[in-house]
Short mmCIF file of C-alpha atoms and ligand atoms in Angstrom, two decimals:
data_model
loop_
_atom_site.label_atom_id
_atom_site.label_comp_id
_atom_site.label_asym_id
_atom_site.label_seq_id
_atom_site.Cartn_x
_atom_site.Cartn_y
_atom_site.Cartn_z
CA MET A 1410 0.03 -13.77 -19.16
CA LEU A 1411 0.41 -13.81 -15.41
CA ILE A 1412 2.09 -16.86 -14.02
CA LYS A 1413 0.05 -18.30 -11.17
CA ARG A 1414 2.22 -18.30 -8.09
CA LYS A 1415 1.59 -19.74 -4.69
CA ARG A 1416 0.64 -17.21 -2.09
CA GLY A 1417 2.86 -16.79 0.95
CA TRP A 1418 0.62 -18.77 3.22
CA GLU A 1419 0.58 -21.72 0.83
CA LEU A 1420 4.32 -22.20 1.16
CA PRO A 1421 5.44 -25.32 2.96
CA GLU A 1422 6.07 -24.67 6.63
CA SER A 1423 9.76 -25.48 6.23
CA GLN A 1424 10.15 -22.47 3.96
CA ALA A 1425 8.19 -20.03 6.07
CA THR A 1426 10.23 -17.53 8.02
CA PRO A 1427 10.18 -17.97 11.77
CA GLU A 1428 8.21 -15.45 13.76
CA SER A 1429 11.00 -12.99 14.18
CA VAL A 1430 9.36 -10.94 16.85
CA TYR A 1431 8.72 -13.80 19.17
CA LEU A 1432 12.18 -15.21 18.64
CA GLN A 1433 13.63 -11.83 19.30
CA ARG A 1434 11.53 -11.41 22.40
CA ARG A 1435 12.69 -14.79 23.63
CA ARG A 1436 16.29 -13.80 23.06
CA LEU A 1437 15.75 -10.59 24.95
CA MET A 1438 14.14 -12.45 27.83
CA GLN A 1439 17.03 -14.88 27.98
CA GLY A 1440 19.38 -11.95 28.09
CA LEU A 1441 17.34 -10.40 30.84
CA ALA A 1442 17.24 -13.56 32.91
CA ALA A 1443 20.98 -13.95 32.64
CA GLY A 1444 21.88 -10.36 33.38
CA PRO A 1445 21.82 -8.68 36.78
CA LEU A 1446 20.09 -5.51 35.61
CA LEU A 1447 16.41 -4.91 35.23
CA LEU A 1448 15.98 -2.96 32.03
CA GLY A 1449 12.89 -1.03 31.02
CA ALA A 1450 11.08 -1.90 27.82
CA ALA A 1451 12.53 1.08 26.00
CA ALA A 1452 16.08 0.10 26.86
CA LEU A 1453 15.36 -3.46 25.80
CA ALA A 1454 13.87 -2.29 22.55
CA GLY A 1455 17.07 -0.43 21.75
CA ARG A 1456 19.21 -3.51 22.22
CA GLY A 1457 20.83 -4.94 19.17
CA ASN A 1458 20.41 -1.63 17.42
CA PRO A 1459 23.80 -0.02 16.92
CA LEU A 1460 22.15 3.36 17.01
CA ALA A 1461 20.41 3.31 20.34
CA ALA A 1462 23.75 3.09 22.06
CA ALA A 1463 25.17 5.84 19.88
CA THR A 1464 22.38 8.32 20.49
CA GLY A 1465 20.75 7.32 23.77
CA ASP A 1466 17.52 8.29 22.12
CA ALA A 1467 14.31 6.89 23.54
CA ASP A 1468 11.39 6.82 21.14
CA PRO A 1469 8.15 7.57 23.05
CA SER A 1470 6.33 4.89 21.04
CA ALA A 1471 8.75 2.17 22.16
CA GLU A 1472 6.29 0.49 24.53
CA LEU A 1473 3.88 -0.21 21.64
CA TYR A 1474 6.27 -2.77 20.15
CA PRO A 1475 6.57 -5.58 19.32
CA VAL A 1476 3.11 -5.97 17.83
CA LYS A 1477 1.42 -9.19 16.79
CA GLN A 1478 2.51 -10.67 13.49
CA ASN A 1479 -0.17 -10.99 10.80
CA MET A 1480 0.45 -14.49 9.48
CA ARG A 1481 -1.10 -13.63 6.14
CA TYR A 1482 2.08 -11.81 5.14
CA ARG A 1483 4.95 -14.25 5.35
CA LEU A 1484 8.04 -14.90 3.29
CA ASP A 1485 9.68 -17.54 1.19
CA ARG A 1486 13.11 -16.26 2.12
CA GLU A 1487 15.16 -15.37 5.13
CA ILE A 1488 14.76 -12.09 6.95
CA THR A 1489 17.63 -9.67 6.33
CA ASP A 1490 19.95 -9.03 9.25
CA GLU A 1491 18.74 -6.07 11.29
CA SER A 1492 22.22 -4.59 11.36
CA LEU A 1493 22.27 -4.52 7.55
CA ALA A 1494 18.76 -3.20 6.96
CA THR A 1495 19.46 -0.35 9.39
CA THR A 1496 22.89 0.63 8.05
CA TYR A 1497 22.46 0.25 4.27
CA ASN A 1498 19.85 2.81 3.30
CA ASN A 1499 18.56 5.09 0.62
CA PHE A 1500 17.50 8.40 2.13
CA TYR A 1501 18.66 11.15 -0.21
CA GLU A 1502 17.67 13.89 2.22
CA PHE A 1503 20.79 12.82 4.13
CA GLY A 1504 22.99 12.28 1.08
CA SER A 1505 23.19 9.95 -1.87
CA SER A 1506 25.39 7.27 -0.26
CA LYS A 1507 24.03 4.16 1.42
CA ASN A 1508 25.86 5.09 4.59
CA ILE A 1509 23.67 7.84 6.05
CA TRP A 1510 22.45 6.14 9.23
CA ARG A 1511 24.59 8.20 11.58
CA GLU A 1512 23.62 11.51 10.07
CA ALA A 1513 19.95 10.52 10.05
CA GLN A 1514 20.02 10.42 13.86
CA ASP A 1515 19.52 14.20 13.71
CA LEU A 1516 16.04 13.75 12.26
CA PRO A 1517 13.62 15.28 14.79
CA ILE A 1518 10.77 12.77 15.27
CA ARG A 1519 8.83 14.55 18.07
CA PRO A 1520 6.73 16.58 17.90
CA TRP A 1521 5.62 15.12 14.55
CA SER A 1522 2.30 15.77 12.99
CA VAL A 1523 0.73 14.49 9.83
CA ALA A 1524 -1.48 16.75 7.72
CA ILE A 1525 -4.44 15.12 6.01
CA GLY A 1526 -5.85 17.35 3.30
CA GLY A 1527 -6.94 17.95 -0.24
CA LEU A 1528 -10.16 16.27 -1.34
CA VAL A 1529 -11.38 15.13 2.09
CA GLU A 1530 -14.50 15.93 4.08
CA LYS A 1531 -12.52 18.10 6.48
CA PRO A 1532 -8.74 18.59 6.47
CA PHE A 1533 -6.98 17.97 9.81
CA GLU A 1534 -3.63 17.43 11.45
CA ILE A 1535 -2.91 14.57 13.79
CA GLY A 1536 0.07 13.96 16.06
CA ILE A 1537 1.98 10.75 15.41
CA ASP A 1538 1.31 9.34 18.89
CA GLU A 1539 -2.43 9.98 18.59
CA LEU A 1540 -2.39 8.35 15.15
CA LEU A 1541 -0.52 5.32 16.51
CA ALA A 1542 -3.12 4.98 19.27
CA LYS A 1543 -5.97 5.00 16.75
CA MET A 1544 -4.56 2.53 14.24
CA PRO A 1545 -4.61 -1.29 14.48
CA LEU A 1546 -0.89 -2.12 14.61
CA GLU A 1547 0.44 -5.40 13.28
CA GLU A 1548 3.66 -6.86 11.98
CA ARG A 1549 4.09 -8.02 8.38
CA LEU A 1550 7.04 -9.70 6.72
CA TYR A 1551 7.55 -8.06 3.34
CA ARG A 1552 10.09 -8.20 0.58
CA HIS A 1553 11.65 -4.95 -0.59
CA ARG A 1554 13.12 -4.60 -4.08
CA CYS A 1555 15.12 -1.48 -4.85
CA VAL A 1556 15.19 -0.31 -8.47
CA GLU A 1557 19.00 -0.56 -8.16
CA ALA A 1558 18.60 -4.37 -8.13
CA TRP A 1559 19.26 -5.14 -4.47
CA SER A 1560 16.65 -6.58 -2.18
CA MET A 1561 15.89 -7.34 1.43
CA ALA A 1562 13.11 -8.91 3.47
CA VAL A 1563 12.07 -7.28 6.72
CA PRO A 1564 9.46 -7.33 9.48
CA TRP A 1565 7.63 -4.00 9.33
CA SER A 1566 5.23 -2.95 12.06
CA GLY A 1567 2.44 -0.52 11.30
CA PHE A 1568 -1.03 -0.40 9.82
CA ALA A 1569 -2.78 -0.74 6.48
CA LEU A 1570 -2.77 2.50 4.51
CA GLY A 1571 -6.48 1.77 3.90
CA GLU A 1572 -7.11 2.43 7.62
CA LEU A 1573 -5.62 5.90 7.28
CA VAL A 1574 -7.69 6.49 4.14
CA LYS A 1575 -10.82 5.64 6.17
CA LEU A 1576 -9.78 8.09 8.87
CA ALA A 1577 -9.17 10.77 6.22
CA LYS A 1578 -12.68 10.45 4.71
CA PRO A 1579 -11.74 11.32 1.10
CA LEU A 1580 -14.40 12.71 -1.23
CA SER A 1581 -15.53 10.58 -4.16
CA SER A 1582 -13.67 12.99 -6.45
CA ALA A 1583 -10.31 11.87 -4.96
CA LYS A 1584 -8.42 9.69 -7.42
CA TYR A 1585 -4.91 9.71 -5.94
CA VAL A 1586 -3.16 10.08 -2.63
CA LYS A 1587 -0.02 12.15 -2.65
CA MET A 1588 2.49 11.71 0.19
CA VAL A 1589 5.17 14.21 1.16
CA THR A 1590 8.38 13.83 3.21
CA LEU A 1591 9.55 16.32 5.82
CA GLU A 1592 11.52 19.27 4.51
CA ASP A 1593 14.12 20.52 6.99
CA ARG A 1594 17.22 22.02 5.47
CA ASP A 1595 18.90 22.54 8.84
CA VAL A 1596 18.99 18.83 9.49
CA MET A 1597 18.85 17.24 6.05
CA SER A 1598 22.13 18.03 4.35
CA GLY A 1599 20.96 16.51 1.08
CA GLN A 1600 18.26 19.16 0.87
CA ARG A 1601 20.90 21.90 1.18
CA ALA A 1602 23.42 20.49 -1.23
CA GLY A 1603 21.32 18.98 -3.96
CA TRP A 1604 19.54 20.35 -7.00
CA TYR A 1605 16.82 17.81 -6.33
CA PRO A 1606 13.15 18.87 -6.38
CA TRP A 1607 12.54 18.69 -2.61
CA PRO A 1608 10.46 17.74 -0.80
CA TYR A 1609 10.34 14.05 -1.72
CA VAL A 1610 6.87 13.26 -3.02
CA GLU A 1611 5.18 9.99 -3.93
CA GLY A 1612 1.72 8.97 -5.01
CA LEU A 1613 -0.64 6.05 -5.40
CA THR A 1614 -4.05 5.66 -6.99
CA MET A 1615 -6.91 5.24 -4.53
CA ALA A 1616 -7.21 1.60 -5.60
CA GLU A 1617 -3.51 1.04 -4.83
CA ALA A 1618 -3.69 2.91 -1.53
CA THR A 1619 -6.62 0.80 -0.36
CA ASN A 1620 -5.16 -2.48 -1.60
CA GLU A 1621 -4.53 -4.69 1.42
CA LEU A 1622 -0.76 -4.77 0.81
CA ALA A 1623 -0.26 -0.98 1.01
CA PHE A 1624 1.18 -0.47 4.48
CA ILE A 1625 2.26 2.44 6.62
CA ALA A 1626 5.26 1.19 8.55
CA THR A 1627 5.94 2.74 11.94
CA GLY A 1628 8.27 0.08 13.27
CA LEU A 1629 10.94 -2.37 12.14
CA TYR A 1630 12.22 -5.57 13.82
CA GLY A 1631 9.70 -5.20 16.63
CA LYS A 1632 10.84 -1.69 17.57
CA PRO A 1633 9.96 1.86 16.57
CA MET A 1634 11.10 2.80 13.08
CA PRO A 1635 14.78 3.74 13.02
CA LYS A 1636 15.31 7.26 11.73
CA GLN A 1637 17.39 6.13 8.78
CA ASN A 1638 14.55 3.84 7.68
CA GLY A 1639 12.03 6.68 7.64
CA ALA A 1640 10.82 7.36 11.19
CA PRO A 1641 8.25 7.95 12.42
CA LEU A 1642 6.14 6.67 9.52
CA ARG A 1643 6.91 5.55 5.97
CA LEU A 1644 5.14 3.71 3.20
CA ALA A 1645 5.77 0.04 2.29
CA VAL A 1646 4.37 -1.02 -1.11
CA PRO A 1647 6.31 -4.24 -1.75
CA TRP A 1648 5.09 -4.87 -5.30
CA LYS A 1649 6.69 -1.61 -6.46
CA TYR A 1650 10.31 -0.52 -6.66
CA GLY A 1651 11.63 0.76 -3.35
CA PHE A 1652 11.62 4.44 -4.27
CA LYS A 1653 7.82 4.43 -4.09
CA SER A 1654 8.05 3.61 -0.37
CA ILE A 1655 8.42 7.19 0.78
CA LYS A 1656 9.95 7.89 4.20
CA SER A 1657 9.23 10.28 7.08
CA ILE A 1658 5.82 11.38 5.80
CA VAL A 1659 4.33 14.70 6.96
CA ALA A 1660 1.35 14.96 4.61
CA PHE A 1661 -1.25 12.87 2.85
CA GLU A 1662 -3.10 14.88 0.23
CA PHE A 1663 -6.02 13.48 -1.76
CA THR A 1664 -6.05 14.76 -5.34
CA GLU A 1665 -7.87 14.46 -8.60
CA GLU A 1666 -4.70 14.93 -10.66
CA ARG A 1667 -1.94 12.35 -10.69
CA PRO A 1668 0.90 13.66 -8.51
CA VAL A 1669 4.39 13.83 -10.00
CA SER A 1670 6.74 11.72 -7.90
CA PHE A 1671 10.18 12.97 -6.85
CA TRP A 1672 12.09 10.55 -9.08
CA GLU A 1673 9.61 10.93 -11.91
CA GLU A 1674 10.28 14.65 -11.89
CA ILE A 1675 14.03 14.01 -12.01
CA GLN A 1676 14.01 11.38 -14.77
CA ALA A 1677 10.60 10.10 -15.89
CA ARG A 1678 12.11 7.80 -18.48
CA GLU A 1679 13.91 5.82 -15.78
CA TYR A 1680 11.56 6.18 -12.79
CA GLY A 1681 7.91 6.29 -13.70
CA PHE A 1682 4.79 6.82 -11.64
CA TRP A 1683 3.77 3.15 -11.61
CA ALA A 1684 7.16 1.50 -10.98
CA ASN A 1685 5.76 -2.00 -10.54
CA VAL A 1686 8.48 -4.65 -10.30
CA ASN A 1687 8.93 -6.65 -13.50
CA PRO A 1688 12.05 -8.72 -14.28
CA GLU A 1689 11.30 -8.53 -18.00
CA VAL A 1690 11.32 -4.76 -18.26
CA PRO A 1691 14.90 -3.53 -17.89
CA HIS A 1692 15.83 -0.16 -16.48
CA PRO A 1693 17.28 1.84 -19.41
CA ARG A 1694 20.75 1.36 -17.90
CA TRP A 1695 20.59 -2.12 -16.34
CA SER A 1696 18.68 -5.39 -16.25
CA GLN A 1697 15.97 -6.02 -13.64
CA ALA A 1698 16.01 -9.80 -14.18
CA THR A 1699 17.83 -10.62 -10.94
CA GLU A 1700 18.50 -9.00 -7.60
CA ARG A 1701 21.34 -9.08 -5.09
CA VAL A 1702 20.06 -10.23 -1.72
CA LEU A 1703 21.47 -7.93 0.97
CA GLY A 1704 23.85 -9.78 3.24
CA THR A 1705 24.65 -12.52 0.73
CA ASP A 1706 26.52 -12.81 -2.56
CA GLU A 1707 23.45 -14.43 -3.97
CA LYS A 1708 21.70 -13.22 -7.08
CA VAL A 1709 18.14 -14.48 -7.24
CA PRO A 1710 15.56 -14.10 -9.99
CA THR A 1711 13.30 -11.09 -9.59
CA LEU A 1712 9.59 -11.89 -9.64
CA LEU A 1713 6.77 -10.09 -11.42
CA TYR A 1714 5.21 -7.65 -8.93
CA ASN A 1715 8.02 -8.77 -6.62
CA GLY A 1716 6.02 -11.97 -6.02
CA TYR A 1717 2.80 -10.17 -5.00
CA GLY A 1718 0.88 -10.59 -8.26
CA ASP A 1719 -1.99 -12.45 -6.63
CA TYR A 1720 -2.73 -9.38 -4.53
CA VAL A 1721 -2.16 -6.61 -7.04
CA ALA A 1722 -2.19 -7.75 -10.68
CA GLY A 1723 -5.94 -7.02 -10.83
CA LEU A 1724 -5.28 -3.36 -10.08
CA TYR A 1725 -3.74 -3.00 -13.53
CA ALA A 1726 -6.21 -4.95 -15.65
CA GLY A 1727 -6.92 -3.17 -18.91
CA MET A 1728 -4.08 -0.68 -18.46
CA GLU A 1729 -1.73 -2.09 -21.09
CA GLY A 1730 -1.18 1.37 -22.57
CA GLU A 1731 0.47 2.62 -19.37
CA LYS A 1732 4.16 2.29 -18.51
CA LEU A 1733 3.34 0.08 -15.57
CA PHE A 1734 6.79 -1.33 -14.94
CA MET A 1735 9.22 1.53 -15.02
N1 MTE B 121 11.99 10.50 1.60
C1 MTE B 121 12.64 9.51 1.00
N2 MTE B 121 12.04 8.30 0.92
C2 MTE B 121 12.69 7.27 0.33
C3 MTE B 121 13.97 7.44 -0.25
C4 MTE B 121 14.57 8.73 -0.14
O1 MTE B 121 15.70 8.97 -0.60
N3 MTE B 121 13.89 9.72 0.50
N4 MTE B 121 14.59 6.38 -0.89
C5 MTE B 121 13.71 5.31 -1.39
C6 MTE B 121 14.45 4.16 -1.88
S1 MTE B 121 15.22 4.29 -3.39
C7 MTE B 121 14.44 2.96 -1.21
S2 MTE B 121 15.15 1.58 -1.88
C8 MTE B 121 13.88 2.87 0.14
C9 MTE B 121 14.95 2.38 1.09
O2 MTE B 121 14.40 2.11 2.36
P1 MTE B 121 15.34 1.55 3.50
O3 MTE B 121 16.47 2.52 3.69
O4 MTE B 121 14.46 1.42 4.70
O5 MTE B 121 15.86 0.23 2.99
O6 MTE B 121 13.36 4.10 0.63
C10 MTE B 121 12.70 4.89 -0.35
N5 MTE B 121 12.08 6.04 0.30
MO1 MO B 122 15.59 2.13 -4.04
#
């Protein structure tokens, strides 16, 4: 049933994406050598980002990036332009348009603490900077496939969700991890205006959360996570539709019951809990067979599990009765 696909690292070298971080670093260094000013790392990190100039915001985690690329997670396609991936977003807390990046600059990212609770040995809260210091940071190139049939490919920085699960020490009775986005009606206009069931919630099974692909992204393009992309930490589960990759997380709760996701609560028939990418299972209102690659007019075929079947298909063995793909 599954078509055997080559893994990322088996792709011919000519198709592998260049190491974006190192290229970017080189470009920055060239810029530095040519220019008369000595810029600090934080200022450098903000370069090329339309927002840094607009807000003058310095992220206290800036000196952690870029982090070393993990060559296990490479791509068969070009990386999306940074300017596109950071200005074409879905972040309904700031409105339902794709053009929320300016408004998202109001998101307060410090102090930021993450609550770990539910079925764990001992619930605790941890500040984002302490968490970043504890976790093994790396960069991974991942695809991202939105349920709306557009896609991108980006270099996330962050750590395996499995590392956070280890830190949390869940009890054996924990079957799911539920993640929750910040709720802040003063700043997030979408939470004031909408009838949506805020806060945004997502969930994974423990097996999914500890799969090697499940990633907590804290940076993008070798810099701290832009606010519009879900600063200071967001999920990246590239074999699932993009709405599973919840942004700006404030809580991880381990549960016995399957959590009801934000979009599942709104329209379960269209946005299910599993939401694994499958070109052969159409959304009730559109086909999922192809995707529009951000930054191009190209439509390319969508792949089962977004091309990550070798990593994740086994998670769903024997689950044919479930609505795994919607
Ligand atoms: N809290 C929250 N997380 C979210 C969303 C959202 O509206 N709110 N949108 C999701 C959707 S539909 C997608 S496609 C991705 C978009 O991530 P990006 O803006 O970094 O491309 O974020 C996901 N995570
Ligand atoms: Mo999406």
